[in-house]
Tab-separated table of C-alpha atoms and ligand atoms in Angstrom:
chain	number	residue	atom	x	y	z
A	1049	MET	CA	-21.025	24.347	9.441
A	1050	ALA	CA	-22.204	23.211	12.854
A	1051	GLU	CA	-22.768	25.809	15.459
A	1052	GLN	CA	-21.380	25.272	18.895
A	1053	GLY	CA	-23.315	22.647	20.821
A	1054	GLN	CA	-25.135	21.377	17.758
A	1055	ASP	CA	-24.687	17.870	16.514
A	1056	ASN	CA	-26.123	18.303	13.011
A	1057	PHE	CA	-22.650	17.925	11.467
A	1058	ARG	CA	-23.141	14.201	12.074
A	1059	ASP	CA	-26.074	14.095	9.647
A	1060	THR	CA	-24.075	15.041	6.565
A	1061	ILE	CA	-20.558	14.961	5.254
A	1062	GLY	CA	-18.698	18.201	4.755
A	1063	THR	CA	-18.328	17.708	1.018
A	1064	LEU	CA	-22.045	17.441	0.262
A	1065	ASN	CA	-24.410	20.370	0.128
A	1066	GLU	CA	-28.021	20.334	1.296
A	1067	GLU	CA	-29.256	18.990	-2.054
A	1068	GLY	CA	-26.855	16.090	-1.726
A	1069	LYS	CA	-24.579	17.452	-4.448
A	1070	ARG	CA	-20.816	17.638	-4.227
A	1071	ALA	CA	-19.634	20.703	-2.324
A	1072	TRP	CA	-16.222	21.395	-3.784
A	1073	VAL	CA	-13.536	21.971	-1.159
A	1074	PHE	CA	-11.200	24.913	-1.671
A	1075	PRO	CA	-8.687	24.416	1.132
A	1076	LYS	CA	-6.456	27.300	2.040
A	1077	LYS	CA	-2.776	26.667	1.368
A	1078	PRO	CA	-1.266	25.233	4.562
A	1079	ASP	CA	1.785	26.905	5.981
A	1080	GLY	CA	3.735	26.083	9.106
A	1081	LYS	CA	6.032	23.720	10.929
A	1082	TRP	CA	3.986	20.554	10.415
A	1083	TYR	CA	3.381	21.252	6.751
A	1084	ASP	CA	7.131	21.668	6.255
A	1085	TYR	CA	7.830	18.358	7.994
A	1086	ARG	CA	5.219	16.666	5.862
A	1087	LYS	CA	6.750	18.148	2.716
A	1088	TYR	CA	10.155	16.633	3.561
A	1089	VAL	CA	8.643	13.237	4.342
A	1090	SER	CA	6.542	13.361	1.163
A	1091	TYR	CA	9.458	14.258	-1.086
A	1092	GLY	CA	11.472	11.393	0.394
A	1093	LEU	CA	8.580	8.968	-0.146
A	1094	LEU	CA	7.935	10.227	-3.677
A	1095	ALA	CA	11.615	9.731	-4.536
A	1096	PHE	CA	11.363	6.204	-3.125
A	1097	LEU	CA	8.122	5.429	-4.964
A	1098	PHE	CA	9.469	6.587	-8.323
A	1099	SER	CA	12.882	4.943	-7.958
A	1100	ALA	CA	11.980	1.607	-6.268
A	1101	PRO	CA	11.051	-0.207	-9.529
A	1102	PHE	CA	14.373	0.867	-11.078
A	1103	ILE	CA	16.590	-0.191	-8.158
A	1104	LYS	CA	18.054	-3.680	-8.441
A	1105	ILE	CA	19.499	-5.873	-5.734
A	1106	GLN	CA	21.542	-8.786	-7.085
A	1107	GLY	CA	19.686	-8.358	-10.339
A	1108	ASN	CA	16.244	-8.409	-8.704
A	1109	GLN	CA	13.956	-5.403	-8.954
A	1110	PHE	CA	13.666	-3.887	-5.461
A	1111	LEU	CA	9.858	-3.908	-5.497
A	1112	MET	CA	7.766	-5.704	-8.085
A	1113	PHE	CA	4.218	-7.036	-8.019
A	1114	ASN	CA	3.900	-8.908	-11.308
A	1115	VAL	CA	0.419	-10.313	-10.821
A	1116	LEU	CA	0.167	-11.497	-14.443
A	1117	GLU	CA	3.252	-13.745	-14.258
A	1118	ARG	CA	2.779	-14.274	-10.529
A	1119	ARG	CA	6.261	-13.025	-9.650
A	1120	PHE	CA	6.838	-10.712	-6.732
A	1121	ASN	CA	9.954	-9.023	-5.394
A	1122	ILE	CA	9.893	-7.427	-2.001
A	1123	PHE	CA	13.014	-5.510	-0.973
A	1124	GLY	CA	14.890	-7.346	-3.743
A	1125	PHE	CA	13.773	-10.723	-2.439
A	1126	PRO	CA	11.956	-12.768	-5.145
A	1127	PHE	CA	8.728	-14.551	-4.254
A	1128	TRP	CA	6.921	-17.167	-6.321
A	1129	PRO	CA	3.362	-18.481	-6.131
A	1130	GLN	CA	4.902	-21.370	-4.164
A	1131	ASP	CA	5.850	-18.821	-1.488
A	1132	PHE	CA	2.241	-17.820	-1.051
A	1133	HIS	CA	2.310	-18.725	2.650
A	1134	LEU	CA	5.111	-16.158	3.140
A	1135	PHE	CA	3.001	-13.612	1.369
A	1136	VAL	CA	0.053	-14.341	3.630
A	1137	ILE	CA	2.251	-13.870	6.724
A	1138	MET	CA	3.548	-10.588	5.311
A	1139	MET	CA	-0.011	-9.432	4.753
A	1140	LEU	CA	-0.916	-10.388	8.318
A	1141	ILE	CA	2.114	-8.477	9.601
A	1142	GLY	CA	0.979	-5.478	7.559
A	1143	VAL	CA	-2.559	-5.678	8.959
A	1144	VAL	CA	-1.436	-6.105	12.598
A	1145	PHE	CA	1.103	-3.299	12.179
A	1146	VAL	CA	-1.569	-0.977	10.802
A	1147	ILE	CA	-3.940	-1.910	13.652
A	1148	LEU	CA	-1.227	-1.365	16.279
A	1149	PHE	CA	-0.191	1.886	14.693
A	1150	THR	CA	-3.781	3.097	14.384
A	1151	VAL	CA	-4.690	2.217	17.966
A	1152	ALA	CA	-1.662	4.208	19.150
A	1153	PHE	CA	-1.506	7.069	16.637
A	1154	GLY	CA	-4.855	7.207	14.825
A	1155	ARG	CA	-4.681	8.032	11.121
A	1156	LEU	CA	-1.069	9.145	11.187
A	1157	PHE	CA	-0.515	6.875	8.177
A	1158	CYS	CA	-3.140	8.780	6.140
A	1159	GLY	CA	-1.593	12.176	6.718
A	1160	TRP	CA	2.059	11.269	6.360
A	1161	ILE	CA	2.525	8.123	4.303
A	1162	CYS	CA	-0.557	7.323	2.220
A	1163	PRO	CA	0.218	7.803	-1.525
A	1164	GLN	CA	-3.261	9.237	-2.061
A	1165	THR	CA	-2.647	12.083	0.414
A	1166	ILE	CA	0.915	12.627	-0.743
A	1167	PHE	CA	0.003	12.893	-4.422
A	1168	MET	CA	-3.113	14.942	-3.727
A	1169	GLU	CA	-1.709	17.413	-1.209
A	1170	MET	CA	1.941	17.574	-2.155
A	1171	VAL	CA	1.798	17.256	-5.933
A	1172	PHE	CA	-1.575	18.052	-7.505
A	1173	ARG	CA	-2.774	20.557	-4.899
A	1174	ARG	CA	0.530	22.457	-5.011
A	1175	ILE	CA	0.264	22.712	-8.794
A	1176	GLU	CA	-3.272	23.984	-8.332
A	1177	TYR	CA	-2.087	26.669	-5.886
A	1178	TRP	CA	0.609	27.624	-8.371
A	1179	ILE	CA	-1.819	27.979	-11.301
A	1180	ASP	CA	-5.112	29.008	-9.665
A	1181	GLY	CA	-3.802	30.748	-6.541
A	1182	ASP	CA	-4.901	30.277	-2.937
A	1183	ARG	CA	-8.416	29.578	-1.646
A	1184	GLY	CA	-9.949	32.997	-2.342
A	1185	LYS	CA	-8.651	33.108	-5.910
A	1186	GLN	CA	-9.772	29.533	-6.553
A	1187	ILE	CA	-13.307	30.317	-5.377
A	1188	ARG	CA	-13.410	33.428	-7.583
A	1189	LEU	CA	-12.081	31.469	-10.546
A	1190	SER	CA	-14.656	28.718	-10.139
A	1191	LYS	CA	-17.507	31.284	-10.095
A	1192	MET	CA	-16.066	33.216	-13.014
A	1193	PRO	CA	-17.696	32.777	-16.447
A	1194	TRP	CA	-15.590	30.985	-19.067
A	1195	ASN	CA	-13.334	33.825	-20.155
A	1196	ALA	CA	-9.809	33.723	-21.609
A	1197	GLU	CA	-8.146	33.661	-18.187
A	1198	LYS	CA	-10.248	30.772	-16.903
A	1199	ILE	CA	-9.828	28.751	-20.118
A	1200	LYS	CA	-6.053	29.298	-20.097
A	1201	LYS	CA	-5.711	28.284	-16.445
A	1202	ARG	CA	-7.977	25.268	-16.733
A	1203	ILE	CA	-6.282	23.928	-19.870
A	1204	LEU	CA	-2.827	24.397	-18.327
A	1205	LYS	CA	-3.872	22.703	-15.100
A	1206	TRP	CA	-5.651	19.780	-16.757
A	1207	PHE	CA	-2.735	19.265	-19.155
A	1208	ILE	CA	-0.194	19.151	-16.303
A	1209	PHE	CA	-2.484	16.876	-14.293
A	1210	PHE	CA	-2.740	14.542	-17.280
A	1211	ILE	CA	1.046	14.410	-17.774
A	1212	ILE	CA	1.617	13.640	-14.096
A	1213	SER	CA	-1.133	11.013	-14.133
A	1214	PHE	CA	0.558	9.462	-17.173
A	1215	LEU	CA	3.911	9.423	-15.327
A	1216	ILE	CA	2.319	7.807	-12.272
A	1217	ALA	CA	0.666	5.217	-14.532
A	1218	ASN	CA	4.076	4.392	-16.045
A	1219	VAL	CA	5.626	3.916	-12.620
A	1220	PHE	CA	2.622	1.839	-11.582
A	1221	LEU	CA	3.200	-0.332	-14.656
A	1222	ALA	CA	6.898	-0.674	-13.761
A	1223	TYR	CA	5.771	-2.172	-10.435
A	1224	LEU	CA	3.388	-4.499	-12.245
A	1225	ILE	CA	5.330	-5.788	-15.240
A	1226	GLY	CA	8.860	-4.872	-14.184
A	1227	SER	CA	10.929	-1.831	-15.113
A	1228	ASP	CA	13.043	-3.754	-17.684
A	1229	GLN	CA	9.935	-4.767	-19.573
A	1230	LEU	CA	8.522	-1.246	-19.411
A	1231	LEU	CA	11.755	0.276	-20.740
A	1232	ARG	CA	11.793	-2.326	-23.529
A	1233	TYR	CA	8.238	-1.346	-24.499
A	1234	ILE	CA	9.191	2.332	-24.491
A	1235	ILE	CA	12.213	1.673	-26.734
A	1236	ASP	CA	10.133	-0.528	-29.084
A	1237	GLY	CA	7.567	2.247	-29.377
A	1238	PRO	CA	4.124	2.178	-27.748
A	1239	PHE	CA	2.230	1.136	-30.886
A	1240	LYS	CA	4.034	-2.202	-31.021
A	1241	HIS	CA	2.389	-3.055	-27.690
A	1242	THR	CA	-1.077	-1.649	-28.077
A	1243	SER	CA	-2.657	-3.676	-25.265
A	1244	THR	CA	-0.075	-2.286	-22.807
A	1245	LEU	CA	-0.645	1.196	-24.198
A	1246	ILE	CA	-4.399	0.835	-23.656
A	1247	SER	CA	-3.828	-0.355	-20.060
A	1248	LEU	CA	-1.499	2.579	-19.514
A	1249	LEU	CA	-4.103	5.028	-20.770
A	1250	ILE	CA	-6.781	3.416	-18.569
A	1251	PHE	CA	-4.511	3.779	-15.499
A	1252	THR	CA	-3.790	7.364	-16.537
A	1253	GLY	CA	-7.527	8.031	-16.775
A	1254	VAL	CA	-8.125	6.546	-13.317
A	1255	PHE	CA	-5.364	8.627	-11.714
A	1256	TYR	CA	-6.538	11.746	-13.526
A	1257	PHE	CA	-10.121	11.168	-12.372
A	1258	ILE	CA	-8.972	10.685	-8.760
A	1259	TYR	CA	-6.707	13.716	-8.536
A	1260	ALA	CA	-8.593	16.118	-10.754
A	1261	TRP	CA	-12.090	15.359	-9.504
A	1262	PHE	CA	-12.663	12.577	-6.961
A	1263	ARG	CA	-9.977	13.831	-4.545
A	1264	GLU	CA	-10.902	13.717	-0.835
A	1265	GLN	CA	-13.861	11.449	-1.654
A	1266	VAL	CA	-11.354	8.579	-1.849
A	1267	CYS	CA	-10.586	9.048	1.855
A	1268	ILE	CA	-14.187	9.721	2.843
A	1269	ILE	CA	-16.189	7.135	0.950
A	1270	ALA	CA	-13.848	4.743	-0.855
A	1271	CYS	CA	-11.037	3.948	1.579
A	1272	PRO	CA	-11.832	0.973	3.868
A	1273	TYR	CA	-9.096	2.016	6.290
A	1274	GLY	CA	-10.953	5.219	7.129
A	1275	ARG	CA	-14.033	3.173	7.981
A	1276	LEU	CA	-12.050	1.145	10.510
A	1277	GLN	CA	-11.304	4.163	12.659
A	1278	GLY	CA	-14.467	3.810	14.710
A	1279	VAL	CA	-13.402	0.307	15.713
A	1280	LEU	CA	-9.718	0.940	16.236
A	1281	LEU	CA	-9.548	4.299	17.954
A	1282	ASP	CA	-10.110	4.664	21.665
A	1283	ASN	CA	-9.753	7.561	24.075
A	1284	LYS	CA	-6.035	6.823	24.425
A	1285	SER	CA	-5.265	7.057	20.681
A	1286	ILE	CA	-3.237	10.078	19.674
A	1287	VAL	CA	-4.997	11.973	16.884
A	1288	VAL	CA	-5.146	15.515	15.558
A	1289	ALA	CA	-7.532	16.928	18.146
A	1290	TYR	CA	-9.054	20.201	19.222
A	1291	ASP	CA	-8.551	20.895	22.926
A	1292	HIS	CA	-12.211	21.677	23.631
A	1293	LYS	CA	-11.525	22.221	27.347
A	1294	ARG	CA	-9.188	25.060	26.533
A	1295	GLY	CA	-10.984	26.212	23.404
A	1296	GLU	CA	-14.440	26.527	24.959
A	1297	LYS	CA	-13.900	27.153	28.712
A	1298	GLU	CA	-16.987	28.344	30.609
A	1299	ALA	CA	-18.234	30.951	28.138
A	1300	GLY	CA	-17.525	29.047	24.921
A	1301	ARG	CA	-15.563	30.088	21.867
A	1302	ALA	CA	-15.895	33.706	20.727
A	1303	LYS	CA	-14.432	36.134	18.216
A	1304	TYR	CA	-11.334	37.944	19.340
A	1305	LYS	CA	-11.744	41.563	20.353
A	1306	LYS	CA	-8.776	43.841	20.222
A	1307	ASN	CA	-7.224	44.646	23.622
A	1308	GLU	CA	-9.620	42.368	25.531
A	1309	ASP	CA	-8.254	40.599	28.585
A	1310	ARG	CA	-9.383	37.204	27.311
A	1311	PRO	CA	-8.578	35.058	30.411
A	1312	THR	CA	-10.795	37.227	32.643
A	1313	THR	CA	-13.815	37.016	30.309
A	1314	GLY	CA	-14.281	33.257	30.739
A	1315	LYS	CA	-14.225	32.864	26.956
A	1316	GLY	CA	-12.387	29.920	25.462
A	1317	ASP	CA	-9.104	30.284	23.593
A	1318	CYS	CA	-10.821	29.506	20.278
A	1319	ILE	CA	-11.328	32.835	18.581
A	1320	ASP	CA	-13.754	31.308	16.072
A	1321	CYS	CA	-11.679	32.455	13.123
A	1322	PHE	CA	-12.535	29.363	11.018
A	1323	GLN	CA	-8.955	29.115	9.768
A	1324	CYS	CA	-8.828	25.435	10.792
A	1325	VAL	CA	-11.934	24.824	8.689
A	1326	HIS	CA	-10.766	26.793	5.659
A	1327	VAL	CA	-7.488	24.921	5.540
A	1328	CYS	CA	-9.018	21.437	5.851
A	1329	PRO	CA	-8.737	19.377	2.630
A	1330	THR	CA	-11.719	17.215	3.606
A	1331	GLY	CA	-13.926	20.168	4.466
A	1332	ILE	CA	-14.598	19.409	8.132
A	1333	ASP	CA	-14.502	21.372	11.377
A	1334	ILE	CA	-12.100	19.608	13.737
A	1335	ARG	CA	-13.788	21.404	16.646
A	1336	ASN	CA	-16.667	18.946	16.263
A	1337	GLY	CA	-14.321	16.196	17.486
A	1338	THR	CA	-12.631	13.245	15.785
A	1339	GLN	CA	-14.423	12.502	12.533
A	1340	LEU	CA	-14.164	9.814	9.908
A	1341	GLU	CA	-13.225	12.418	7.279
A	1342	CYS	CA	-10.139	13.636	9.141
A	1343	VAL	CA	-6.979	12.309	7.474
A	1344	ASN	CA	-4.730	13.771	10.183
A	1345	CYS	CA	-2.992	16.014	7.694
A	1346	THR	CA	-1.996	18.546	10.420
A	1347	ALA	CA	-3.019	21.546	8.274
A	1348	CYS	CA	-5.430	22.727	10.990
A	1349	ILE	CA	-2.676	22.510	13.636
A	1350	ASP	CA	-0.517	24.908	11.628
A	1351	ALA	CA	-3.441	27.220	10.888
A	1352	CYS	CA	-4.516	27.400	14.523
A	1353	ASP	CA	-0.957	27.869	15.793
A	1354	HIS	CA	-0.644	30.907	13.495
A	1355	MET	CA	-3.828	32.362	14.953
A	1356	MET	CA	-2.795	31.664	18.543
A	1357	GLU	CA	0.526	33.382	17.879
A	1358	SER	CA	-1.197	36.418	16.402
A	1359	VAL	CA	-3.447	36.884	19.469
A	1360	ASN	CA	-0.712	36.049	21.981
A	1361	LEU	CA	-2.230	32.831	23.251
A	1362	PRO	CA	-0.286	29.588	23.678
A	1363	LYS	CA	-0.011	27.385	20.612
A	1364	GLY	CA	-1.369	23.842	20.575
A	1365	LEU	CA	-5.108	24.479	20.797
A	1366	ILE	CA	-5.279	21.941	17.988
A	1367	ARG	CA	-2.506	19.388	18.413
A	1368	TYR	CA	-1.630	15.712	18.447
A	1369	ALA	CA	-3.388	14.532	21.608
A	1370	SER	CA	-5.614	11.767	22.923
A	1371	GLU	CA	-9.064	12.386	24.352
A	1372	GLU	CA	-7.704	11.255	27.703
A	1373	ASN	CA	-4.898	13.785	27.438
A	1374	ILE	CA	-7.369	16.596	26.756
A	1375	GLU	CA	-9.915	15.543	29.384
A	1376	LYS	CA	-7.610	14.424	32.188
A	1377	LYS	CA	-4.192	15.753	31.119
A	1378	LYS	CA	-2.951	12.149	31.085
A	1379	LYS	CA	0.202	11.359	29.112
A	1380	PHE	CA	0.417	8.605	26.502
A	1381	THR	CA	0.544	5.154	28.109
A	1382	TYR	CA	1.451	1.822	26.606
A	1383	SER	CA	-1.915	0.153	27.244
A	1384	PRO	CA	-2.497	-3.623	27.595
A	1385	ARG	CA	-4.292	-3.500	24.214
A	1386	LEU	CA	-1.155	-2.108	22.570
A	1387	LYS	CA	1.011	-4.651	24.365
A	1388	GLY	CA	-1.186	-7.457	23.029
A	1389	TYR	CA	-0.913	-6.231	19.418
A	1390	THR	CA	2.859	-5.777	19.821
A	1391	ALA	CA	3.227	-9.364	21.050
A	1392	VAL	CA	1.235	-10.717	18.066
A	1393	LEU	CA	3.302	-8.568	15.704
A	1394	GLY	CA	6.568	-9.825	17.258
A	1395	ILE	CA	5.474	-13.461	16.879
A	1396	LEU	CA	4.498	-12.976	13.218
A	1397	ILE	CA	7.768	-11.211	12.381
A	1398	ALA	CA	9.795	-13.968	14.069
A	1399	LEU	CA	7.780	-16.562	12.121
A	1400	LEU	CA	8.434	-14.772	8.839
A	1401	ILE	CA	12.177	-14.445	9.479
A	1402	GLY	CA	12.377	-18.136	10.362
A	1403	MET	CA	10.492	-19.125	7.195
A	1404	LEU	CA	12.637	-16.875	5.020
A	1405	PHE	CA	15.772	-18.564	6.315
A	1406	LEU	CA	14.291	-22.013	5.766
A	1407	ARG	CA	13.128	-21.205	2.247
A	1408	ASN	CA	14.802	-23.248	-0.499
A	1409	ASP	CA	16.344	-21.747	-3.617
A	1410	ILE	CA	14.576	-24.255	-5.786
A	1411	GLU	CA	10.990	-25.438	-5.685
A	1412	ALA	CA	10.319	-28.939	-7.013
A	1413	ARG	CA	6.976	-30.527	-7.753
A	1414	ILE	CA	6.626	-34.058	-9.157
A	1415	LEU	CA	3.089	-35.274	-9.743
A	1416	ARG	CA	1.758	-38.492	-11.223
A	1417	LEU	CA	0.239	-38.028	-14.658
A	1418	PRO	CA	-3.529	-37.902	-14.058
A	1419	GLY	CA	-5.498	-40.934	-15.267
A	1420	GLN	CA	-2.439	-43.226	-15.513
A	1421	LEU	CA	-2.025	-46.314	-13.361
A	1422	TYR	CA	1.275	-48.187	-13.546
A	1423	GLU	CA	2.992	-50.255	-16.205
A	1424	ARG	CA	4.512	-53.644	-15.571
A	1425	LYS	CA	7.716	-54.204	-17.511
A	1426	ALA	CA	10.125	-57.063	-17.919
A	1427	ASP	CA	12.038	-58.361	-14.892
A	1428	ASN	CA	9.285	-57.408	-12.464
A	1429	ILE	CA	9.872	-53.685	-13.024
A	1430	ILE	CA	6.953	-51.362	-12.248
A	1431	SER	CA	6.918	-48.011	-14.002
A	1432	ASN	CA	4.942	-44.809	-13.186
A	1433	VAL	CA	4.846	-41.703	-15.331
A	1434	TYR	CA	5.053	-38.176	-13.831
A	1435	THR	CA	5.144	-34.528	-14.770
A	1436	PHE	CA	7.673	-32.354	-12.999
A	1437	LYS	CA	8.135	-28.649	-12.474
A	1438	LEU	CA	11.291	-27.061	-11.091
A	1439	VAL	CA	11.328	-23.350	-10.217
A	1440	ASN	CA	14.673	-21.619	-9.808
A	1441	LYS	CA	14.006	-18.804	-7.293
A	1442	THR	CA	17.539	-17.432	-7.535
A	1443	ILE	CA	18.964	-15.163	-10.215
A	1444	ASP	CA	21.803	-17.665	-10.927
A	1445	ASP	CA	21.492	-20.448	-13.495
A	1446	ILE	CA	21.408	-23.949	-12.061
A	1447	HIS	CA	23.317	-26.480	-14.183
A	1448	HIS	CA	23.280	-30.240	-14.649
A	1449	VAL	CA	20.149	-30.891	-12.672
A	1450	GLN	CA	19.416	-34.574	-12.015
A	1451	PHE	CA	16.784	-36.561	-10.118
A	1452	LYS	CA	17.737	-39.463	-7.858
A	1453	LEU	CA	15.553	-41.800	-5.840
A	1454	LEU	CA	16.450	-41.535	-2.152
A	1455	SER	CA	13.857	-43.765	-0.492
A	1456	HIS	CA	13.836	-46.750	-2.871
A	1457	LYS	CA	16.211	-48.555	-5.207
A	1458	GLY	CA	15.185	-47.697	-8.746
A	1459	THR	CA	15.760	-45.376	-11.666
A	1460	ILE	CA	14.391	-42.047	-12.845
A	1461	LYS	CA	14.367	-41.394	-16.586
A	1462	LEU	CA	13.575	-38.012	-18.058
A	1463	VAL	CA	11.720	-38.153	-21.370
A	1464	SER	CA	13.912	-35.588	-23.110
A	1465	ASN	CA	17.308	-35.321	-21.489
A	1466	ASN	CA	18.644	-36.780	-18.273
A	1467	MET	CA	20.366	-33.520	-17.328
A	1468	LEU	CA	18.684	-30.133	-17.131
A	1469	ASP	CA	19.825	-26.539	-16.931
A	1470	ILE	CA	17.480	-23.990	-15.357
A	1471	ASP	CA	17.970	-20.277	-15.986
A	1472	GLY	CA	18.027	-17.844	-13.089
A	1473	GLN	CA	14.405	-17.130	-12.068
A	1474	GLY	CA	13.348	-19.621	-14.718
A	1475	LEU	CA	11.521	-22.895	-14.592
A	1476	ALA	CA	11.875	-26.330	-16.132
A	1477	GLU	CA	8.941	-28.621	-16.837
A	1478	GLY	CA	8.705	-32.038	-18.358
A	1479	THR	CA	7.829	-35.694	-18.031
A	1480	LEU	CA	9.746	-38.471	-16.321
A	1481	PHE	CA	9.401	-42.166	-15.583
A	1482	ILE	CA	10.237	-43.833	-12.292
A	1483	GLU	CA	10.995	-47.518	-12.430
A	1484	ILE	CA	11.206	-49.692	-9.333
A	1485	ASN	CA	11.438	-53.446	-8.941
A	1486	ALA	CA	8.146	-54.659	-7.486
A	1487	SER	CA	9.974	-56.513	-4.720
A	1488	ALA	CA	11.235	-53.170	-3.390
A	1489	LEU	CA	7.700	-51.859	-2.939
A	1490	SER	CA	6.009	-52.078	0.416
A	1491	GLY	CA	2.440	-51.644	-0.832
A	1492	ASP	CA	0.267	-50.631	-3.744
A	1493	LYS	CA	0.930	-46.931	-3.018
A	1494	ASP	CA	4.419	-46.095	-1.818
A	1495	ARG	CA	5.653	-42.651	-0.880
A	1496	LEU	CA	8.895	-41.891	-2.711
A	1497	GLU	CA	11.527	-39.417	-1.671
A	1498	ILE	CA	13.382	-37.877	-4.571
A	1499	GLY	CA	16.556	-35.812	-4.432
A	1500	ILE	CA	17.264	-33.001	-6.898
A	1501	TYR	CA	20.967	-32.610	-7.567
A	1502	SER	CA	22.995	-29.966	-9.341
A	1503	ASP	CA	26.508	-31.037	-10.243
A	1504	ASP	CA	26.017	-33.952	-7.844
A	1505	ILE	CA	25.168	-31.667	-4.920
A	1506	LEU	CA	21.779	-32.213	-3.317
A	1507	ILE	CA	19.826	-28.950	-3.635
A	1508	GLU	CA	16.265	-30.018	-2.819
A	1509	THR	CA	14.179	-33.034	-1.882
A	1510	THR	CA	10.562	-33.710	-2.665
A	1511	THR	CA	8.103	-36.572	-2.342
A	1512	THR	CA	5.571	-38.174	-4.620
A	1513	ALA	CA	3.317	-41.256	-4.741
A	1514	PHE	CA	4.164	-44.462	-6.624
A	1515	LEU	CA	1.482	-46.986	-7.575
A	1516	GLY	CA	2.174	-50.701	-7.711
A	1517	PRO	CA	0.129	-53.868	-8.059
A	1518	ARG	CA	-1.977	-54.898	-5.080
A	1519	SER	CA	-0.527	-58.403	-4.922
A	1520	TYR	CA	2.847	-56.999	-3.924
A	1521	LYS	CA	1.639	-55.519	-0.705
B	1654	LIG	S1	-9.390	18.220	10.480
B	1654	LIG	FE1	-7.298	18.982	10.417
B	1654	LIG	S2	-6.011	17.166	10.351
B	1654	LIG	FE2	-8.102	16.527	9.875
B	1654	LIG	S3	-8.155	16.546	7.647
B	1654	LIG	FE3	-8.930	18.541	8.347
B	1654	LIG	S4	-7.113	19.848	8.374
B	1654	LIG	FE4	-6.381	17.770	8.238
B	1655	LIG	S1	-8.106	28.007	13.973
B	1655	LIG	FE1	-8.032	27.723	16.185
B	1655	LIG	S2	-8.874	29.597	16.922
B	1655	LIG	FE2	-9.452	29.565	14.824
B	1655	LIG	S3	-11.458	28.582	14.788
B	1655	LIG	FE3	-9.964	26.962	14.562
B	1655	LIG	S4	-9.623	26.229	16.633
B	1655	LIG	FE4	-10.594	28.223	16.823
């Protein structure tokens, strides 16, 4: 670990040893006010994560990301590939929100909301503490030869980790293929759907690998969000920070001596107890300043507060603070940069709400059959052939669907049946002919407006091209 005043901590990452091999982190079990708050938030989020695919709103799964069938539900609102533009705006809102949030509050998201941190710290790590014990016992166990105790503990831990990974994979699948489908597969028996079973086992393996072995490396080397910190954070961002002014003072940090009158010695309030380091799940020393590895988990705040209490110094040596707050004692200000991001966010949200209200319940697409020109029929009738696709975005069936020409006088004939029914969230596809008297055409390529009716009520309009002979221009 870096000594005071040295910058060599920047040359390596805390989870690699000098030979470049993985240095396993054995974080001490956190305990304190912030850890308790995080536990409550995590349990709430875990309950949400596990229940969201099984909650239905008007028959729609609350959250679903069915990439295979290209169907998405967000907060019970179904989206189709045709709503891709809405999706893009949602993504942009997400990105701007994350930027705004990060500029103001650093990696608060990582410590409090990110599923990786929640599963790692609040599920898998707690099981590890329960089986292996706290930091000291874990270190002893790892150095211990393979005896009965170690084998028993390892097998128990790995088995529980596997079961939880399998559960997470199931929930993940419920988000992907829908909870109804997943439950159907479970009732049918897994061996009737071997490809799904294989996918499930692959997901399980990935989760197991992440939580049993890869762990904090996800945040340090795999997560792109962590890499953005250098760009997004400034000296006004509130992060988990060590108050170096108070911690170091004129004489620097120093071990605590019993009965010393610390303020008169010129020594900083940091008693160099290393508790903030021992508790850190990413293996860093927060006293070296804001670092890419810090996921703002608050464990070091709790650890340091305990120490400050025990030596009768004020708490908050490590706390949520900006660099400006520590250096100049300035309070949080709503900077022009934040105002700019907030304005962009407001515009995007307004745009999304407007588009959601304007969104139709049915999506219609009528396209000329590729490679076909037109056909001239008796009585100067020109005929074009089309394929159509109607997507019902609602959960209600739509009955007696008909097409009518709105822009021209003419007829539309469906190849199969002149009336259609479309199931809720279903689609109807087929072929149709449009016939128009050549005298009604204004050129060799007219734009037609077509109305889609259900029980004689207009539910959607769409346009398509109609080809006619050149001489009728
Ligand atoms: S430095 Fe503190 S807040 Fe950051 S990851 Fe380590 S313990 Fe958590
Ligand atoms: S826990 Fe607090 S007092 Fe102890 S080393 Fe860390 S910053 Fe210093």
